[in-house]
Short mmCIF file of C-alpha atoms and ligand atoms in Angstrom, two decimals:
data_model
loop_
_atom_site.label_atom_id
_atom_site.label_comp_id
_atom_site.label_asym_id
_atom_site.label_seq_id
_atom_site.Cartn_x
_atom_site.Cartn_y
_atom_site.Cartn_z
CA UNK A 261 82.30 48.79 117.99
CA UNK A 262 82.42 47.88 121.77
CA UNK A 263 86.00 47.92 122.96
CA UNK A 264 87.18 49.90 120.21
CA UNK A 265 89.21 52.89 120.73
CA UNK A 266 87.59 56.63 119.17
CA UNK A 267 89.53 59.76 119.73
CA UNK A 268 88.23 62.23 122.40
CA UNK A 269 87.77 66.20 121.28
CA UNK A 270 90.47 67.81 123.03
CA UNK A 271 92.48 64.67 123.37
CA UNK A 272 95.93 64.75 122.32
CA UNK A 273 95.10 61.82 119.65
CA UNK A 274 91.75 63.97 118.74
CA UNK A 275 93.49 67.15 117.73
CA UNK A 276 96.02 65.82 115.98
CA UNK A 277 94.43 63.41 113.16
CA UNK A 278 95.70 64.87 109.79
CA UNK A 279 97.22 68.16 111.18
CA UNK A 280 100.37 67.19 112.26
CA UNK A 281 104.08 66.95 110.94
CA UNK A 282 104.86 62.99 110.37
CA UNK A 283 107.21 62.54 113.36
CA UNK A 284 109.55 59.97 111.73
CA UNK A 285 111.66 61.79 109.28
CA UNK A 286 110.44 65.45 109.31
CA UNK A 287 111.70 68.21 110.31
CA UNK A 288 110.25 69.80 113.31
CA UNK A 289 107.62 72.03 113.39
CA UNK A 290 108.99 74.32 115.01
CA UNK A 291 111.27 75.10 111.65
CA UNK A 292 108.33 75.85 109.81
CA UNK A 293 107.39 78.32 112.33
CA UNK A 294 108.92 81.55 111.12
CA UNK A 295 107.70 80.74 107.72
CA UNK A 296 103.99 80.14 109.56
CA UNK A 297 104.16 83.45 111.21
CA UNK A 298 105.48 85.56 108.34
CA UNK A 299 103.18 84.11 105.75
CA UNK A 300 100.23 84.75 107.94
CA UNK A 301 100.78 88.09 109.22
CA UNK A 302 101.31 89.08 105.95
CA UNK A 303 98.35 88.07 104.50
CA UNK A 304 96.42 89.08 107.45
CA UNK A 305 97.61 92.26 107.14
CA UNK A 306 96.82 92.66 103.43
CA UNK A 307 93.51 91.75 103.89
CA UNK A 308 92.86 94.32 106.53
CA UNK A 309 94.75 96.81 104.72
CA UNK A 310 92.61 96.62 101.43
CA UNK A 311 89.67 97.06 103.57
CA UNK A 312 90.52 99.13 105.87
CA UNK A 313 93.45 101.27 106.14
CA UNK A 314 94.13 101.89 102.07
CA UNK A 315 91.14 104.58 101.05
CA UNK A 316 91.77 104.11 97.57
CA UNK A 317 91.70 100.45 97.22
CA UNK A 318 87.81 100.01 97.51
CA UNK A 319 87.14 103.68 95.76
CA UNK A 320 86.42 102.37 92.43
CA UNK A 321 87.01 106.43 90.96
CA UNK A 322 90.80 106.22 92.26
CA UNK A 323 93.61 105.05 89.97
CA UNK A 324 95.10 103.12 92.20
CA UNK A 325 91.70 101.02 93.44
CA UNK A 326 91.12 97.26 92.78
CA UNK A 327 89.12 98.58 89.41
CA UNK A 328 92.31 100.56 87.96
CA UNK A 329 94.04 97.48 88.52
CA UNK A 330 92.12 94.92 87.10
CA UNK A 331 91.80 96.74 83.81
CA UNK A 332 95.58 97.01 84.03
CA UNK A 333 95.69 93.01 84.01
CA UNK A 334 92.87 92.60 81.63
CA UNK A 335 95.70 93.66 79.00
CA UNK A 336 98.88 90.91 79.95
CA UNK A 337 97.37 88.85 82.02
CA UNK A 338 96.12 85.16 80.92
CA UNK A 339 93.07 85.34 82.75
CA UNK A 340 92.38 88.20 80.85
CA UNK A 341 88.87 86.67 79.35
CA UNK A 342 87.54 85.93 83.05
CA UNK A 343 88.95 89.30 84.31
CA UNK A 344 87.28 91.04 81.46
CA UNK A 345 83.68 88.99 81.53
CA UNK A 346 83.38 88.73 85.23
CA UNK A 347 86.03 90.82 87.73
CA UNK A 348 86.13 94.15 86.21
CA UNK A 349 82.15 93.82 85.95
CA UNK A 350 82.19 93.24 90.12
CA UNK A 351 85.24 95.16 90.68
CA UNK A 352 83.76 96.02 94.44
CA UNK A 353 82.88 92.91 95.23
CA UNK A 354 86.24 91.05 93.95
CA UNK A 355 88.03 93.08 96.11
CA UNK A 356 85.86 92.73 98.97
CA UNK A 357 86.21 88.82 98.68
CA UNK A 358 90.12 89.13 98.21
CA UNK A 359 90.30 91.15 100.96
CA UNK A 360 88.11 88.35 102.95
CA UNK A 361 90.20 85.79 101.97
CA UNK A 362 93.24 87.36 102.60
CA UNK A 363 92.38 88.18 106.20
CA UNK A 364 91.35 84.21 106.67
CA UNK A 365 94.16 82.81 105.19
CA UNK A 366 95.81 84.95 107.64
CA UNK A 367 93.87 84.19 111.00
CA UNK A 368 94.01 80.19 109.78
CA UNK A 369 97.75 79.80 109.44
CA UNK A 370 98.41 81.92 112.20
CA UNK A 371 96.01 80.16 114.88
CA UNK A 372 96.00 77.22 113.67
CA UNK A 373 92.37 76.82 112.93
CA UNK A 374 91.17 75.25 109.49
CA UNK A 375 95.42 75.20 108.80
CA UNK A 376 95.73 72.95 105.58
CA UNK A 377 92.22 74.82 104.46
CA UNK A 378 93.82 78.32 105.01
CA UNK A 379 97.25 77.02 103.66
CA UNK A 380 95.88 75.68 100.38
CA UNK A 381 93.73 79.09 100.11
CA UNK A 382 96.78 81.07 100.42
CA UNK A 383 98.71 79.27 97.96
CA UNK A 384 95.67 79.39 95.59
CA UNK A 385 95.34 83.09 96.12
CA UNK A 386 99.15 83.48 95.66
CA UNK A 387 98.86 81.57 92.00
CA UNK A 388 96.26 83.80 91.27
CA UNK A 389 98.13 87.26 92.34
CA UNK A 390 100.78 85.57 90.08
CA UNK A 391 98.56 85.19 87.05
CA UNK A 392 97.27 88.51 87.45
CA UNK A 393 99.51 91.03 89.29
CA UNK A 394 103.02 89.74 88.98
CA UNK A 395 102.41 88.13 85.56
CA UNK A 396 104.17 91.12 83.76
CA UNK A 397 106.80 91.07 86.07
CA UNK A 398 110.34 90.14 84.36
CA UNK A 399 112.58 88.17 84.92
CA UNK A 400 109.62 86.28 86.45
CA UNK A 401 111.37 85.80 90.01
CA UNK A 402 111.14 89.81 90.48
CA UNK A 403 108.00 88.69 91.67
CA UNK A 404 106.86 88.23 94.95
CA UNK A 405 103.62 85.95 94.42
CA UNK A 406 105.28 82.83 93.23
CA UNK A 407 107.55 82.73 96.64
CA UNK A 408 104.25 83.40 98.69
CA UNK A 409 102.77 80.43 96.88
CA UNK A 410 105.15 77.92 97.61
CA UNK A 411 105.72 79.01 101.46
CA UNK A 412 101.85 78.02 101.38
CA UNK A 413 102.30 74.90 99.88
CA UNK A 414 104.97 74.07 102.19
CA UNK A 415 102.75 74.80 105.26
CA UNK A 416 99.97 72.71 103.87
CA UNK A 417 101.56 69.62 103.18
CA UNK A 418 103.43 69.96 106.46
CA UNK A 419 100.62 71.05 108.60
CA UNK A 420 100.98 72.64 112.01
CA UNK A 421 102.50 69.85 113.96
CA UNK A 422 100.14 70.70 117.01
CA UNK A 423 102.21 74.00 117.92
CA UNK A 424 100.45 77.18 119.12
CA UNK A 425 96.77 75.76 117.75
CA UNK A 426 93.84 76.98 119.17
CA UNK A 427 91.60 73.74 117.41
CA UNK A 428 91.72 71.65 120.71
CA UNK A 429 90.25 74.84 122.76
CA UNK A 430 87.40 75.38 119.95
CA UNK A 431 86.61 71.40 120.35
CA UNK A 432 86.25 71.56 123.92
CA UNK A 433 84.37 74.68 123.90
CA UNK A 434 82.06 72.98 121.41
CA UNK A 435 81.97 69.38 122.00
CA UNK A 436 81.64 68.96 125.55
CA UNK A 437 83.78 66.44 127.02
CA UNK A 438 82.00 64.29 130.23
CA UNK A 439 84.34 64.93 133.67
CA UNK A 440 84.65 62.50 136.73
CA UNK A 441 85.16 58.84 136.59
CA UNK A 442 81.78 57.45 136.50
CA UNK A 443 81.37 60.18 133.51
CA UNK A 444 79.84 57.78 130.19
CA UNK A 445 82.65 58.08 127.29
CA UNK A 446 81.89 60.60 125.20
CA UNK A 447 80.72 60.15 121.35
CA UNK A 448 82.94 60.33 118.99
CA UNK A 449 82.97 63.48 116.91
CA UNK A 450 83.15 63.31 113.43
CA UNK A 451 86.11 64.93 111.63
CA UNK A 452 83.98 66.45 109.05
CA UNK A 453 82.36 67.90 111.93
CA UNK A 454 85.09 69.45 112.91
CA UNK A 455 86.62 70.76 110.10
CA UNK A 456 83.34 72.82 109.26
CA UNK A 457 83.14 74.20 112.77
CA UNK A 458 86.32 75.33 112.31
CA UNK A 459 85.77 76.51 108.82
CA UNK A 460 83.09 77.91 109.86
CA UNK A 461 84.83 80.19 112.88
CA UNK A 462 87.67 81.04 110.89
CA UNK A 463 84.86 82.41 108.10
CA UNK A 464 83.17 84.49 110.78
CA UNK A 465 86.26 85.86 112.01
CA UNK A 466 87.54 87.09 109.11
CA UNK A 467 84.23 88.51 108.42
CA UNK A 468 83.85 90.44 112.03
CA UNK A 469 87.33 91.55 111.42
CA UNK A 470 87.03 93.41 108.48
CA UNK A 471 83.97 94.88 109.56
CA UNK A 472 85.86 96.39 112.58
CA UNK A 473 88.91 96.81 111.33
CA UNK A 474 88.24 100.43 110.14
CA UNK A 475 86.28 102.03 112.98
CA UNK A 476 89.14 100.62 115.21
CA UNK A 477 91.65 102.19 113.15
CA UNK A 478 89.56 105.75 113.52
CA UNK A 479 89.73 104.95 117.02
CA UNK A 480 92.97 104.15 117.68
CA UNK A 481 94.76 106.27 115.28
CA UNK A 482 92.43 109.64 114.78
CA UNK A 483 94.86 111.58 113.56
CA UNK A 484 95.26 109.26 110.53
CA UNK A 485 91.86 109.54 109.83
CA UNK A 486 89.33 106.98 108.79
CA UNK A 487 92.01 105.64 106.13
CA UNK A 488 95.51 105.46 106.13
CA UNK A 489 97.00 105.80 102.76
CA UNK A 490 99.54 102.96 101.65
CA UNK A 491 100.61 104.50 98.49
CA UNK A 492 104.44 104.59 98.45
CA UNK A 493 104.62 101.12 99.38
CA UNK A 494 104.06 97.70 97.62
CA UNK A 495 100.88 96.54 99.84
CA UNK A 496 100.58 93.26 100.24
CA UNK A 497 98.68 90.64 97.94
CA UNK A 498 97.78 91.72 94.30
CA UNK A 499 97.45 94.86 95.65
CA UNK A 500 95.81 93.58 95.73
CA UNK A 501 99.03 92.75 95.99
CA UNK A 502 99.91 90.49 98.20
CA UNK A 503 103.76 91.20 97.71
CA UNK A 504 105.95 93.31 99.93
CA UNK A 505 107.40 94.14 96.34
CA UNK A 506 109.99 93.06 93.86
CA UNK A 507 113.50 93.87 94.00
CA UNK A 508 114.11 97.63 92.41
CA UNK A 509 117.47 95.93 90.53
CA UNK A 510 115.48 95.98 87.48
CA UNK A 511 114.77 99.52 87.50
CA UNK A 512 117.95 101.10 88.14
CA UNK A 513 119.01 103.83 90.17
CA UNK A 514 116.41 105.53 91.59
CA UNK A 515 115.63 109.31 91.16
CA UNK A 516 117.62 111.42 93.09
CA UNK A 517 116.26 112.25 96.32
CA UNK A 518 113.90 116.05 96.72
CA UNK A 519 116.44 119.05 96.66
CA UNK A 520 114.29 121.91 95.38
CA UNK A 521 116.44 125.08 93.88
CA UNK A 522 113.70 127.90 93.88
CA UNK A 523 114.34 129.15 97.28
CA UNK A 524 111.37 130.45 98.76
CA UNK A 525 108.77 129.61 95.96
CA UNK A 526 107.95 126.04 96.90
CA UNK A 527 106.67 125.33 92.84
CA UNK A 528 110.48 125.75 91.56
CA UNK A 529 111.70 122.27 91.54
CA UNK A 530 115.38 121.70 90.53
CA UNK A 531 117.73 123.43 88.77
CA UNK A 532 118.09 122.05 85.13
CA UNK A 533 121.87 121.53 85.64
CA UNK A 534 121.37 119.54 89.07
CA UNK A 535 118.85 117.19 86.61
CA UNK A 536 120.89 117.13 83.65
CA UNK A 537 124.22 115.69 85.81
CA UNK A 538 121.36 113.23 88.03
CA UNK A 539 119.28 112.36 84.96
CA UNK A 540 116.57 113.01 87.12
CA UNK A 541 115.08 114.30 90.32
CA UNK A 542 112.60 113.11 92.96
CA UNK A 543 111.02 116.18 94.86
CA UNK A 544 107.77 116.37 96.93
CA UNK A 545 104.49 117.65 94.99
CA UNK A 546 104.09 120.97 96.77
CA UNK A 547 100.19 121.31 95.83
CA UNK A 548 97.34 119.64 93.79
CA UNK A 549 98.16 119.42 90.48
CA UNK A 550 95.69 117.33 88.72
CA UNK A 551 95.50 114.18 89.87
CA UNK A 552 98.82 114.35 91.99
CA UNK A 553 98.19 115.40 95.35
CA UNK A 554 99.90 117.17 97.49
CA UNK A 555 102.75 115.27 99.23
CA UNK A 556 102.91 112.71 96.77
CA UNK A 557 106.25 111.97 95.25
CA UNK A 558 107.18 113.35 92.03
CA UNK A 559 109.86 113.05 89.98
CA UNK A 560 111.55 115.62 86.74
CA UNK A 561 113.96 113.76 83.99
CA UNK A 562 116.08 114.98 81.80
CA UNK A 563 115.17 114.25 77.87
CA UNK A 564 118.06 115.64 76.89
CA UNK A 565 118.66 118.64 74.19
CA UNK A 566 117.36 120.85 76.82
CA UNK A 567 114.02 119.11 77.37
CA UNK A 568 112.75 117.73 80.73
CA UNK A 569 109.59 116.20 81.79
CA UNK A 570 107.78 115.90 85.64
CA UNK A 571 105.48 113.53 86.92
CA UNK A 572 103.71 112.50 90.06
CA UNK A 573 105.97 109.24 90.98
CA UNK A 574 103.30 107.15 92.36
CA UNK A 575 102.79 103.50 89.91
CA UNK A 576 99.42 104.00 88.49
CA UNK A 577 99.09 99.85 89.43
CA UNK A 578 99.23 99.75 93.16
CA UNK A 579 100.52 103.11 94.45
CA UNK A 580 104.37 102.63 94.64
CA UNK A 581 107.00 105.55 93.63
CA UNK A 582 108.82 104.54 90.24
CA UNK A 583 112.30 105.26 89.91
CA UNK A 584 114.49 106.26 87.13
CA UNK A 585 116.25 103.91 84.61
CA UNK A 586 118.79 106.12 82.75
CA UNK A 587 119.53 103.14 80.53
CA UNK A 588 116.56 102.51 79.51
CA UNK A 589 115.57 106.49 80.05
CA UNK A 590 112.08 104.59 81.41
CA UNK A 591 110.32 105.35 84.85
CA UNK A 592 110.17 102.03 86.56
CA UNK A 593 107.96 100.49 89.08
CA UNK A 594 109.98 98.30 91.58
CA UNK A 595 106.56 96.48 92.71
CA UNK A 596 105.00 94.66 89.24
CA UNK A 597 107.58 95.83 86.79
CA UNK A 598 105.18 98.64 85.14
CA UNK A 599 107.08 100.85 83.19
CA UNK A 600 106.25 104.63 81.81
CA UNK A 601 107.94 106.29 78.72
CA UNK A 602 108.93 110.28 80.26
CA UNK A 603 109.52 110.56 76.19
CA UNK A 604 105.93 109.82 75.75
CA UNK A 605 104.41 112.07 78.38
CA UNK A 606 104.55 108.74 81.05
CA UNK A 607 102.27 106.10 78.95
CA UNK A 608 102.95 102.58 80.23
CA UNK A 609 105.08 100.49 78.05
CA UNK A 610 105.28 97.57 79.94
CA UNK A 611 103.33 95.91 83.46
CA UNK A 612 100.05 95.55 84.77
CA UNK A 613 98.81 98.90 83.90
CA UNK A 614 97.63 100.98 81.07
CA UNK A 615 97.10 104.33 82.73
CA UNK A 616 99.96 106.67 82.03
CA UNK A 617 101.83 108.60 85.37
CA UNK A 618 100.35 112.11 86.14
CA UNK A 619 101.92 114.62 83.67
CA UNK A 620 102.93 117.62 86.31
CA UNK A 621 103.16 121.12 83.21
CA UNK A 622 106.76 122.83 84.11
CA UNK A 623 107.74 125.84 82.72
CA UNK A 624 111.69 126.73 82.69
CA UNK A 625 113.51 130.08 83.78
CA UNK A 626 117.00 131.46 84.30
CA UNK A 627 118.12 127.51 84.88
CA UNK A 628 115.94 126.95 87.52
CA UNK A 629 112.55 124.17 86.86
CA UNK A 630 108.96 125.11 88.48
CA UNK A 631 105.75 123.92 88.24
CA UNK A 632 102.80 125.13 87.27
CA UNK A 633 99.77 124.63 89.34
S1 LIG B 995 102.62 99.16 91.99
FE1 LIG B 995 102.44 97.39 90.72
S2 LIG B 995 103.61 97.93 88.98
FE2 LIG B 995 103.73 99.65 90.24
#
């Protein structure tokens, strides 16, 4: 309509229709800014660690890969029909596509681009790591997904506010704005138009990212190798986990930290009287043993009447080291909440997995504990 006033790409009154903090009673955006950053580094940096720096997460034979865990939800979880019919089926692929999404929730809420998109996909991710991962977990707010999700609802309904964006510098780079003062006006670009350019970068990013995201990493960091282990710690996002993971209150003091007894034979592991007065003992898994590998974490418990059991101490869920309970005599994962019987030779009893710990054989002498390889 002649006379009529359109918004200009790259104008101040362009970039900010629908992406901005209401000024008038708001807070600034500025205060939403740590939340921004943490929220999307994190999920960034889940995404890219699932596909590139955790080995085990895409290696559908490991225990701890996104197969292992799916079959762990399949049990609790209420999407347990659609994990069943359609994830386990395409284990490789879901985690592929988690990791994807991950890595552009990440990229959008930290630039800026496709925000509210990236912020409702990260809150819809979150509610999903909730129903699957963290569903288990108890009391529920042990969890770390349901947080996530509201931080991302947060961000979407407050939007950026126009701070650090980089959507004004993709306009003008793709909707050319006329210069000089003669220049005609320029047409109005449509905000659909817009929002699937920007969908559309933030898609391709993610994408080119995760495809270089390993080779970098061999680059940068040789000595780690083509993939950098993250077992030991809660990963982030349903290991998929997003999660940093849970508090450990639930699980009680953990196991005592490595102090072998046997001297110079690294198999000999604790004495039984240092295990009886700690209830149990964390040491360092000298050599393969099974499926425990060397270095891994392992831990021996006292049973009581003499008996004691060891076991590699890394969560058959998501690859963190349980700790001991000695209320509950139960090896607990601080992460989801899994928990393993040592009575029972370490089958889950509770959490999102049903694959016991690694049984590590022991054989007793003259007080002291060793392994046998
Ligand atoms: S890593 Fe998830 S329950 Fe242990």
């Amino acid at each position: 309509m002649p006379g009529s006033r359109q918004p200009v790409p790259g104008s101040r009154q362009g970039q900010s229709q629908g992406r901005s903090l209401p000024s008038a009673g708001s807070i600034a955006a500025s205060a939403l800014l740590p939340l921004r950053l943490f929220a999307g580094f994190t999920f960034l940096y889940a995404g890219i660690d699932k596909i590139a720096l955790d080995p085990t997460f895409l290696d559908l034979t490991s225990r701890t890969s996104i197969l292992a865990q799916l079959q762990g939800y399949a049990h609790a979880s209420p999407l347990a029909p659609l994990i069943t019919a359609v994830a386990i089926p395409n284990a490789w692929l879901m985690g592929v596509l988690i990791a994807l999404a991950e890595i552009a929730v990440g990229l959008g809420v930290l630039s800026g681009i496709a925000f509210r998109a990236a912020a409702w996909g990260g809150a819809g991710l979150s509610l999903l790591f909730f129903l699957t991962a963290s569903w288990s977990v108890h009391p529920y707010y042990y969890g770390q997904d349901l947080p996530y999700g509201l931080g991302f609802v947060t961000l979407a309904i407050a939007g950026h506010g126009d701070l650090y964006v980089l959507g004004p510098w993709l306009d003008r780079q793709f909707f050319t704005v006329p210069r000089g003062r003669h220049a005609p006006a320029p047409a109005p670009v449509s905000a659909e138009r817009r929002h699937l350019l920007h969908a559309g970068v933030l898609g391709l990013s993610a994408i080119v990212l995760a495809v270089v995201a390993r080779p970098l990493h061999a680059l940068l960091m040789p000595s780690s190798g083509a993939g950098l282990s993250s077992a030991g710690t809660a990963g982030t996002g349903a290991s998929a986990q997003t999660g940093t993971g849970s508090s450990s209150a639930s699980s009680g003091p953990a196991a005592s930290s490595a102090a072998a007894a046997g001297g110079s034979n690294p198999l000999a592991i604790a004495t039984t009287a240092a295990v009886v007065q700690a209830g149990a003992y964390g040491f360092q898994v000298p050599t393969a043993i099974g499926n425990a590998a060397p270095g891994d974490p392992g831990v021996v418990v006292s049973l009581g009447s003499g008996k004691f059991a060891a076991f590699d101490a890394v969560c058959t869920h998501a690859g963190c080291t349980v700790g001991f309970d000695p209320q509950a005599v139960m090896l607990v994962c601080p992460c989801h909440g899994a928990e393993f019987d040592p009575r029972n030779n370490g089958q889950p009893v509770a959490g999102p997995t049903n694959v016991p710990l690694t049984a590590l054989p022991l054989s007793i002498q003259g007080g002291e504990i060793t392994l046998r390889a």
